[in-house]
Short mmCIF file of C-alpha atoms in Angstrom, two decimals:
data_model
loop_
_atom_site.label_atom_id
_atom_site.label_comp_id
_atom_site.label_asym_id
_atom_site.label_seq_id
_atom_site.Cartn_x
_atom_site.Cartn_y
_atom_site.Cartn_z
CA UNK A 9 98.78 116.39 100.32
CA UNK A 10 98.87 114.71 103.73
CA UNK A 11 101.77 114.94 106.12
CA UNK A 12 102.56 111.33 105.38
CA UNK A 13 103.51 112.25 101.85
CA UNK A 14 104.78 115.76 102.50
CA UNK A 15 108.24 116.30 101.06
CA UNK A 16 108.28 113.09 99.02
CA UNK A 17 109.40 113.55 95.44
CA UNK A 18 108.60 111.50 92.34
CA UNK A 19 112.13 110.09 92.56
CA UNK A 20 111.58 108.96 96.15
CA UNK A 21 108.33 107.31 95.16
CA UNK A 22 110.01 105.51 92.27
CA UNK A 23 112.78 104.21 94.51
CA UNK A 24 110.24 103.12 97.10
CA UNK A 25 108.35 101.17 94.43
CA UNK A 26 111.56 99.50 93.23
CA UNK A 27 112.65 98.66 96.77
CA UNK A 28 109.21 97.38 97.75
CA UNK A 29 108.47 95.50 94.54
CA UNK A 30 111.85 94.01 93.68
CA UNK A 31 112.72 93.35 97.31
CA UNK A 32 109.46 91.47 97.85
CA UNK A 33 110.03 89.57 94.59
CA UNK A 34 113.36 88.33 95.91
CA UNK A 35 111.96 87.45 99.33
CA UNK A 36 108.96 85.56 97.99
CA UNK A 37 110.93 83.72 95.34
CA UNK A 38 113.12 82.41 98.14
CA UNK A 39 110.22 81.76 100.52
CA UNK A 40 107.85 80.22 97.97
CA UNK A 41 110.15 77.87 96.07
CA UNK A 42 109.91 75.39 98.95
CA UNK A 43 106.23 74.81 98.23
CA UNK A 44 106.89 74.02 94.58
CA UNK A 45 109.37 71.25 95.35
CA UNK A 46 107.50 69.94 98.41
CA UNK A 47 106.89 66.47 96.97
CA UNK A 48 110.61 66.05 96.19
CA UNK A 49 111.72 67.40 99.57
CA UNK A 50 109.42 64.83 101.19
CA UNK A 51 111.45 62.07 99.55
CA UNK A 52 114.82 63.60 100.44
CA UNK A 53 114.23 64.60 104.06
CA UNK A 54 111.26 62.54 105.28
CA UNK A 55 111.56 59.01 103.87
CA UNK A 56 108.50 56.96 104.77
CA UNK A 57 106.41 54.14 103.37
CA UNK A 58 103.43 56.52 103.18
CA UNK A 59 103.70 59.27 100.53
CA UNK A 60 100.96 61.25 102.30
CA UNK A 61 102.81 61.09 105.62
CA UNK A 62 105.99 62.32 103.96
CA UNK A 63 104.14 65.17 102.28
CA UNK A 64 102.45 66.14 105.53
CA UNK A 65 105.86 66.27 107.25
CA UNK A 66 107.18 68.51 104.48
CA UNK A 67 104.17 70.82 104.69
CA UNK A 68 104.55 70.94 108.47
CA UNK A 69 108.07 72.32 107.97
CA UNK A 70 106.58 74.77 105.46
CA UNK A 71 104.19 75.91 108.20
CA UNK A 72 106.96 76.15 110.83
CA UNK A 73 108.39 79.16 109.02
CA UNK A 74 105.16 80.99 109.78
CA UNK A 75 105.61 80.44 113.50
CA UNK A 76 108.79 82.50 113.22
CA UNK A 77 107.12 85.29 111.26
CA UNK A 78 105.62 87.14 114.27
CA UNK A 79 109.05 86.98 115.90
CA UNK A 80 110.47 88.45 112.71
CA UNK A 81 107.88 91.22 112.79
CA UNK A 82 108.98 92.04 116.36
CA UNK A 83 112.68 91.98 115.46
CA UNK A 84 112.46 93.92 112.20
CA UNK A 85 109.62 96.09 113.50
CA UNK A 86 111.94 97.19 116.31
CA UNK A 87 114.70 98.02 113.83
CA UNK A 88 112.30 99.68 111.40
CA UNK A 89 110.45 101.80 113.98
CA UNK A 90 113.60 102.66 115.95
CA UNK A 91 116.26 103.07 113.26
CA UNK A 92 114.39 103.38 109.98
CA UNK A 93 112.68 101.29 107.34
CA UNK A 94 115.79 101.15 105.12
CA UNK A 95 118.18 99.18 107.40
CA UNK A 96 115.42 96.77 108.43
CA UNK A 97 114.56 95.95 104.83
CA UNK A 98 118.23 95.54 103.84
CA UNK A 99 118.92 93.08 106.68
CA UNK A 100 115.78 91.06 105.95
CA UNK A 101 116.69 90.44 102.32
CA UNK A 102 120.20 89.28 103.28
CA UNK A 103 118.86 86.84 105.87
CA UNK A 104 116.40 85.34 103.40
CA UNK A 105 119.03 84.84 100.69
CA UNK A 106 121.47 83.10 103.04
CA UNK A 107 118.78 80.77 104.45
CA UNK A 108 117.50 79.84 100.98
CA UNK A 109 121.00 79.10 99.71
CA UNK A 110 121.52 77.02 102.83
CA UNK A 111 118.55 74.78 102.02
CA UNK A 112 120.07 74.10 98.61
CA UNK A 113 123.28 72.93 100.29
CA UNK A 114 121.75 70.67 102.94
CA UNK A 115 122.67 66.97 103.02
CA UNK A 116 119.68 64.63 102.82
CA UNK A 117 118.29 62.12 105.32
CA UNK A 118 120.14 59.34 103.52
CA UNK A 119 123.44 61.13 104.19
CA UNK A 120 123.19 62.35 107.79
CA UNK A 121 119.95 60.86 109.10
CA UNK A 122 117.66 62.81 111.43
CA UNK A 123 120.01 65.81 111.43
CA UNK A 124 118.86 66.57 107.87
CA UNK A 125 115.23 67.47 108.68
CA UNK A 126 116.42 69.34 111.80
CA UNK A 127 118.71 71.52 109.68
CA UNK A 128 115.85 72.04 107.24
CA UNK A 129 113.70 73.30 110.10
CA UNK A 130 116.43 75.77 111.15
CA UNK A 131 116.71 77.14 107.62
CA UNK A 132 112.95 77.52 107.35
CA UNK A 133 112.84 79.32 110.70
CA UNK A 134 115.44 81.78 109.41
CA UNK A 135 113.33 82.30 106.29
CA UNK A 136 110.31 82.90 108.51
CA UNK A 137 112.12 85.53 110.59
CA UNK A 138 113.09 87.36 107.41
CA UNK A 139 109.64 87.15 105.83
CA UNK A 140 108.13 88.44 109.06
CA UNK A 141 109.84 91.77 108.57
CA UNK A 142 109.67 92.03 104.80
CA UNK A 143 106.30 93.00 103.39
CA UNK A 144 105.22 94.99 106.44
CA UNK A 145 108.27 97.21 106.06
CA UNK A 146 107.76 97.55 102.32
CA UNK A 147 104.10 98.46 102.85
CA UNK A 148 104.97 101.00 105.55
CA UNK A 149 107.50 102.90 103.47
CA UNK A 150 105.35 102.80 100.33
CA UNK A 151 102.28 104.07 102.20
CA UNK A 152 104.33 106.82 103.87
CA UNK A 153 105.73 107.92 100.51
CA UNK A 154 102.49 107.78 98.51
CA UNK A 155 100.06 110.57 97.77
CA UNK A 156 96.81 110.06 99.75
CA UNK A 157 94.71 109.36 96.67
CA UNK A 158 97.19 106.80 95.31
CA UNK A 159 98.09 104.88 98.46
CA UNK A 160 96.35 101.68 97.37
CA UNK A 161 97.94 101.88 93.94
CA UNK A 162 101.48 102.44 95.27
CA UNK A 163 101.37 99.87 98.07
CA UNK A 164 100.24 97.26 95.55
CA UNK A 165 103.87 97.21 94.37
CA UNK A 166 104.66 95.09 97.41
CA UNK A 167 102.09 92.53 96.33
CA UNK A 168 103.18 92.63 92.70
CA UNK A 169 106.65 91.80 93.99
CA UNK A 170 105.48 88.94 96.18
CA UNK A 171 103.40 87.38 93.41
CA UNK A 172 106.19 87.92 90.89
CA UNK A 173 108.49 86.11 93.29
CA UNK A 174 106.13 83.15 93.41
CA UNK A 175 105.79 83.37 89.62
CA UNK A 176 109.56 83.28 89.23
CA UNK A 177 109.81 80.34 91.64
CA UNK A 178 107.09 78.45 89.78
CA UNK A 179 108.69 79.19 86.41
CA UNK A 180 112.19 78.19 87.53
CA UNK A 181 110.94 74.91 89.00
CA UNK A 182 108.89 74.29 85.87
CA UNK A 183 111.86 74.88 83.55
CA UNK A 184 114.12 72.65 85.61
CA UNK A 185 111.47 69.90 85.56
CA UNK A 186 111.24 70.28 81.80
CA UNK A 187 115.01 70.17 81.20
CA UNK A 188 115.87 67.36 83.60
CA UNK A 189 114.55 63.85 83.84
CA UNK A 190 112.43 63.03 86.92
CA UNK A 191 115.35 61.01 88.29
CA UNK A 192 117.79 63.91 87.86
CA UNK A 193 115.39 66.38 89.47
CA UNK A 194 114.88 64.09 92.46
CA UNK A 195 118.60 63.39 92.85
CA UNK A 196 120.00 66.93 92.60
CA UNK A 197 117.91 69.20 90.37
CA UNK A 198 115.65 70.30 93.24
CA UNK A 199 118.64 72.13 94.76
CA UNK A 200 119.07 74.55 91.83
CA UNK A 201 116.18 76.97 92.62
CA UNK A 202 117.42 77.26 96.22
CA UNK A 203 121.02 77.89 95.20
CA UNK A 204 119.85 80.67 92.88
CA UNK A 205 118.56 82.44 95.99
CA UNK A 206 122.00 83.90 96.69
CA UNK A 207 121.98 85.70 93.33
CA UNK A 208 118.50 87.13 93.83
CA UNK A 209 119.62 88.22 97.30
CA UNK A 210 122.37 90.40 95.86
CA UNK A 211 119.84 92.07 93.56
CA UNK A 212 117.47 92.74 96.46
CA UNK A 213 120.27 94.18 98.62
CA UNK A 214 121.41 96.53 95.85
CA UNK A 215 117.88 97.88 95.44
CA UNK A 216 117.40 98.30 99.20
CA UNK A 217 120.69 100.16 99.66
CA UNK A 218 119.50 102.79 97.15
CA UNK A 219 116.22 103.31 99.04
CA UNK A 220 115.55 106.72 100.60
CA UNK A 221 114.00 106.86 104.06
CA UNK A 222 110.35 107.97 104.26
CA UNK A 223 109.77 111.59 105.26
CA UNK A 224 107.16 110.49 107.81
CA UNK A 225 109.77 108.50 109.73
CA UNK A 226 112.31 111.33 109.43
CA UNK A 227 109.82 113.67 111.11
CA UNK A 228 109.32 111.21 113.96
CA UNK A 229 113.10 111.09 114.41
CA UNK A 230 113.51 114.86 114.24
CA UNK A 231 110.82 115.48 116.84
CA UNK A 232 112.20 112.84 119.20
CA UNK A 233 109.03 110.74 119.06
CA UNK A 234 110.68 107.45 118.11
CA UNK A 235 109.22 104.58 120.15
CA UNK A 236 111.66 103.12 122.68
CA UNK A 237 110.09 99.66 122.57
CA UNK A 238 107.79 99.61 119.53
CA UNK A 239 106.31 96.16 120.19
CA UNK A 240 105.37 97.10 123.76
CA UNK A 241 103.87 100.40 122.68
CA UNK A 242 101.89 98.96 119.79
CA UNK A 243 100.29 96.34 122.06
CA UNK A 244 99.59 98.97 124.72
CA UNK A 245 98.07 101.58 122.42
CA UNK A 246 96.93 99.70 119.31
CA UNK A 247 96.00 96.16 120.37
CA UNK A 248 92.51 96.54 118.89
CA UNK A 249 93.99 97.54 115.54
CA UNK A 250 96.34 94.54 115.65
CA UNK A 251 93.25 92.34 116.03
CA UNK A 252 91.58 94.14 113.13
CA UNK A 253 94.70 93.71 110.99
CA UNK A 254 94.60 89.99 111.82
CA UNK A 255 90.97 89.69 110.74
CA UNK A 256 91.38 91.72 107.56
CA UNK A 257 94.42 89.68 106.57
CA UNK A 258 92.96 86.26 107.35
CA UNK A 259 91.41 85.45 103.96
CA UNK A 260 94.32 87.13 102.17
CA UNK A 261 96.75 84.72 103.82
CA UNK A 262 94.62 81.58 103.61
CA UNK A 263 93.78 82.14 99.94
CA UNK A 264 97.33 83.16 98.99
CA UNK A 265 98.88 79.89 100.13
CA UNK A 266 95.93 77.79 99.03
CA UNK A 267 95.54 79.21 95.53
CA UNK A 268 99.16 79.96 94.68
CA UNK A 269 100.98 77.13 96.49
CA UNK A 270 98.71 74.30 97.63
CA UNK A 271 96.62 74.03 94.45
CA UNK A 272 99.75 73.00 92.55
CA UNK A 273 99.85 69.96 94.84
CA UNK A 274 96.05 69.48 94.84
CA UNK A 275 95.81 69.39 91.06
CA UNK A 276 98.35 66.56 91.00
CA UNK A 277 97.31 64.50 94.04
CA UNK A 278 93.52 64.95 94.00
CA UNK A 279 92.94 66.20 90.47
CA UNK A 280 94.07 64.62 87.22
CA UNK A 281 96.82 67.01 86.13
CA UNK A 282 100.45 66.11 85.59
CA UNK A 283 103.18 68.05 87.40
CA UNK A 284 103.84 70.09 84.26
CA UNK A 285 100.14 70.91 83.78
CA UNK A 286 99.67 71.85 87.44
CA UNK A 287 102.74 74.08 87.31
CA UNK A 288 101.47 75.75 84.14
CA UNK A 289 98.04 76.39 85.65
CA UNK A 290 99.52 77.85 88.83
CA UNK A 291 102.05 79.97 86.95
CA UNK A 292 99.34 81.35 84.64
CA UNK A 293 97.11 82.18 87.62
CA UNK A 294 99.92 83.99 89.43
CA UNK A 295 100.83 85.99 86.32
CA UNK A 296 97.25 87.15 85.78
CA UNK A 297 96.81 88.02 89.46
CA UNK A 298 100.08 89.98 89.55
CA UNK A 299 98.76 92.28 86.81
CA UNK A 300 95.18 92.46 88.10
CA UNK A 301 96.04 93.39 91.68
CA UNK A 302 97.46 96.76 90.58
CA UNK A 303 94.06 97.66 89.17
CA UNK A 304 92.36 96.48 92.35
CA UNK A 305 94.74 98.68 94.35
CA UNK A 306 93.77 101.64 92.18
CA UNK A 307 90.11 100.69 92.49
CA UNK A 308 90.44 100.78 96.28
CA UNK A 309 91.66 104.38 95.96
CA UNK A 310 88.50 105.22 94.02
CA UNK A 311 85.69 103.28 95.72
CA UNK A 312 87.35 102.50 99.06
CA UNK A 313 89.21 99.63 100.72
CA UNK A 314 86.12 98.09 102.32
CA UNK A 315 84.22 97.45 99.10
CA UNK A 316 87.21 95.78 97.43
CA UNK A 317 88.19 93.64 100.42
CA UNK A 318 84.56 92.76 101.18
CA UNK A 319 83.88 91.81 97.57
CA UNK A 320 86.86 89.48 97.59
CA UNK A 321 85.85 87.76 100.85
CA UNK A 322 82.26 87.38 99.62
CA UNK A 323 83.53 85.89 96.38
CA UNK A 324 85.45 83.22 98.27
CA UNK A 325 82.36 82.45 100.30
CA UNK A 326 80.26 81.85 97.18
CA UNK A 327 82.62 80.55 94.48
CA UNK A 328 85.12 78.30 96.27
CA UNK A 329 83.05 75.09 96.30
CA UNK A 330 82.20 75.24 92.57
CA UNK A 331 85.85 75.95 91.78
CA UNK A 332 87.11 72.94 93.76
CA UNK A 333 84.52 70.65 92.14
CA UNK A 334 85.71 71.77 88.70
CA UNK A 335 89.36 71.18 89.63
CA UNK A 336 88.66 67.51 90.36
CA UNK A 337 87.64 66.90 86.74
CA UNK A 338 89.65 66.41 83.58
CA UNK A 339 88.54 69.42 81.49
CA UNK A 340 91.80 71.38 81.32
CA UNK A 341 90.37 74.76 80.20
CA UNK A 342 87.76 74.66 82.98
CA UNK A 343 90.36 73.65 85.57
CA UNK A 344 92.64 76.49 84.55
CA UNK A 345 89.68 78.87 84.58
CA UNK A 346 88.61 77.80 88.08
CA UNK A 347 92.09 78.45 89.48
CA UNK A 348 92.26 81.82 87.71
CA UNK A 349 88.92 82.88 89.23
CA UNK A 350 90.22 82.11 92.71
CA UNK A 351 93.43 83.91 91.83
CA UNK A 352 91.53 87.05 90.81
CA UNK A 353 89.60 87.02 94.08
CA UNK A 354 92.92 86.87 95.92
CA UNK A 355 94.31 89.63 93.70
CA UNK A 356 91.45 91.90 94.74
CA UNK A 357 92.22 91.72 98.43
CA UNK A 358 95.96 91.86 97.78
CA UNK A 359 95.55 95.11 95.90
CA UNK A 360 93.79 96.85 98.78
CA UNK A 361 95.06 95.20 101.95
CA UNK A 362 98.40 96.94 102.50
CA UNK A 363 96.99 100.44 102.27
CA UNK A 364 94.21 99.41 104.65
CA UNK A 365 96.70 98.00 107.17
CA UNK A 366 99.07 100.98 106.96
CA UNK A 367 96.17 103.35 107.60
CA UNK A 368 95.41 101.63 110.91
CA UNK A 369 98.66 102.55 112.71
CA UNK A 370 100.61 105.74 113.56
CA UNK A 371 104.08 106.25 112.07
CA UNK A 372 106.06 105.52 115.24
CA UNK A 373 104.73 101.94 115.48
CA UNK A 374 103.47 101.36 111.93
CA UNK A 375 106.13 98.81 110.95
CA UNK A 376 105.55 96.76 114.12
CA UNK A 377 101.76 97.05 114.03
CA UNK A 378 101.38 95.97 110.41
CA UNK A 379 103.86 93.15 110.88
CA UNK A 380 102.24 91.72 114.00
CA UNK A 381 98.67 91.76 112.70
CA UNK A 382 99.68 90.38 109.33
CA UNK A 383 102.06 87.68 110.56
CA UNK A 384 99.87 86.44 113.39
CA UNK A 385 97.28 85.70 110.72
CA UNK A 386 100.04 83.91 108.82
CA UNK A 387 100.65 81.57 111.76
CA UNK A 388 97.03 80.50 112.09
CA UNK A 389 95.69 80.47 108.54
CA UNK A 390 98.61 81.16 106.17
CA UNK A 391 101.49 78.72 106.32
CA UNK A 392 99.20 76.09 107.78
CA UNK A 393 96.81 76.31 104.81
CA UNK A 394 98.53 73.63 102.67
CA UNK A 395 98.85 71.35 105.71
CA UNK A 396 95.25 71.91 106.83
CA UNK A 397 93.96 71.31 103.31
CA UNK A 398 95.92 68.07 102.89
CA UNK A 399 94.91 66.87 106.37
CA UNK A 400 91.22 67.70 105.81
CA UNK A 401 91.09 65.54 102.69
CA UNK A 402 92.84 62.66 104.44
CA UNK A 403 90.71 62.93 107.59
CA UNK A 404 87.32 63.40 105.96
CA UNK A 405 87.72 61.74 102.58
CA UNK A 406 85.98 64.80 101.12
CA UNK A 407 87.97 66.14 98.18
CA UNK A 408 86.44 69.62 98.40
CA UNK A 409 87.05 70.03 102.15
CA UNK A 410 89.78 72.69 101.56
CA UNK A 411 86.97 74.87 100.18
CA UNK A 412 85.25 74.81 103.57
CA UNK A 413 88.46 76.07 105.18
CA UNK A 414 88.60 79.06 102.80
CA UNK A 415 84.93 79.82 103.34
CA UNK A 416 85.29 79.79 107.13
CA UNK A 417 88.23 82.19 106.98
CA UNK A 418 86.36 84.51 104.62
CA UNK A 419 83.65 84.87 107.28
CA UNK A 420 86.31 86.11 109.74
CA UNK A 421 87.39 88.81 107.29
CA UNK A 422 83.82 89.87 106.52
CA UNK A 423 83.03 90.15 110.24
CA UNK A 424 86.18 92.20 110.87
CA UNK A 425 85.38 94.50 107.98
CA UNK A 426 82.22 95.61 109.76
CA UNK A 427 84.35 97.08 112.59
CA UNK A 428 86.74 99.06 110.38
CA UNK A 429 86.02 102.60 109.13
CA UNK A 430 86.78 103.55 105.54
CA UNK A 431 90.29 105.06 105.40
CA UNK A 432 90.88 105.60 101.69
CA UNK A 433 91.95 109.16 100.72
CA UNK A 434 92.30 110.14 104.38
CA UNK A 435 95.51 111.22 106.11
CA UNK A 436 97.28 108.41 107.94
CA UNK A 437 97.71 108.77 111.71
CA UNK A 438 100.97 110.44 112.69
#
């Protein structure tokens, strides 16, 4: 057993899984629900004669949250590396719940004019700060608690939680759309999934309070090796690894928000599916991916992180164009199948990525290092993915142009992978 896992008990590992998985579920339900009601938010906050212009404005606000994520990784990374993973994760889940509830309470453009979209931006920035410190902290504590030969398997709980959160958001929005008339949903029904965020926040906080601090961090505290300014130290000593984390995460981020968020819009606006059909396809894809990624995490423990991540990136390079061509048609089984294939490719990299990132950084700056590399990728290719995809179609007239975006990002990940040594089954740096 490595030092990273020394002293951890099965009970500690169980609590870490609950805190990582359920906490991420709560965070990503709150963060992701915005994407599923984007077309309605466009009407409420960005009234315009052009539906595309309104949607682009809404997706721009979606992307703004990602600008705040690196700031969140600095803030929560400082707390997590200085004072422990537990308090950082508890604060992040509270911030997300309050911001999500706030969106559900906002007056619309019709009520207060331009102040409405400004308030929406503020709420999304708060969500971005919270998300910036969420999954990196969950991954850090799970990796530090796991046995060396099960690090990929255990850290996949974070991703199961994030996908389950998107699944819950998709399901809630789908049920509300089914129960209410389109007029009722547009008038007030869109607020319900946001208002529910306060309840999920209480659940996440309760789980995080019960979390036990990782032994690896306790040893850093006991030996007086806690970083004074984690963000400064991680840039000074691990800037190359931050760049590698960015490159490894690039296709993970781009595909996540393309396959699990944007395609719900694409299938309605470019494809031939109704809102209910698009929601069903996306929900099914997320559910399958949430189960599959656990097996990919375990596979990365057996054959290595590089083979799993590389296989995923190569798959996006080869299969994305055929998938997008299929999704423009009207054959429902084939359309569902195409989205599921892309979802499985994303599940593969999701299963392996957090262990790979955690293994890049030493304990004293692990929270900050993971968060910065991951969230900087989010700024450039994550939250902007739905916006870039929508803009590409409008600018080029080519309905499969979002596929080119995914393929370009996959090349970045493949190139980065060539610079990273295999870290599976090895002790993490102290």
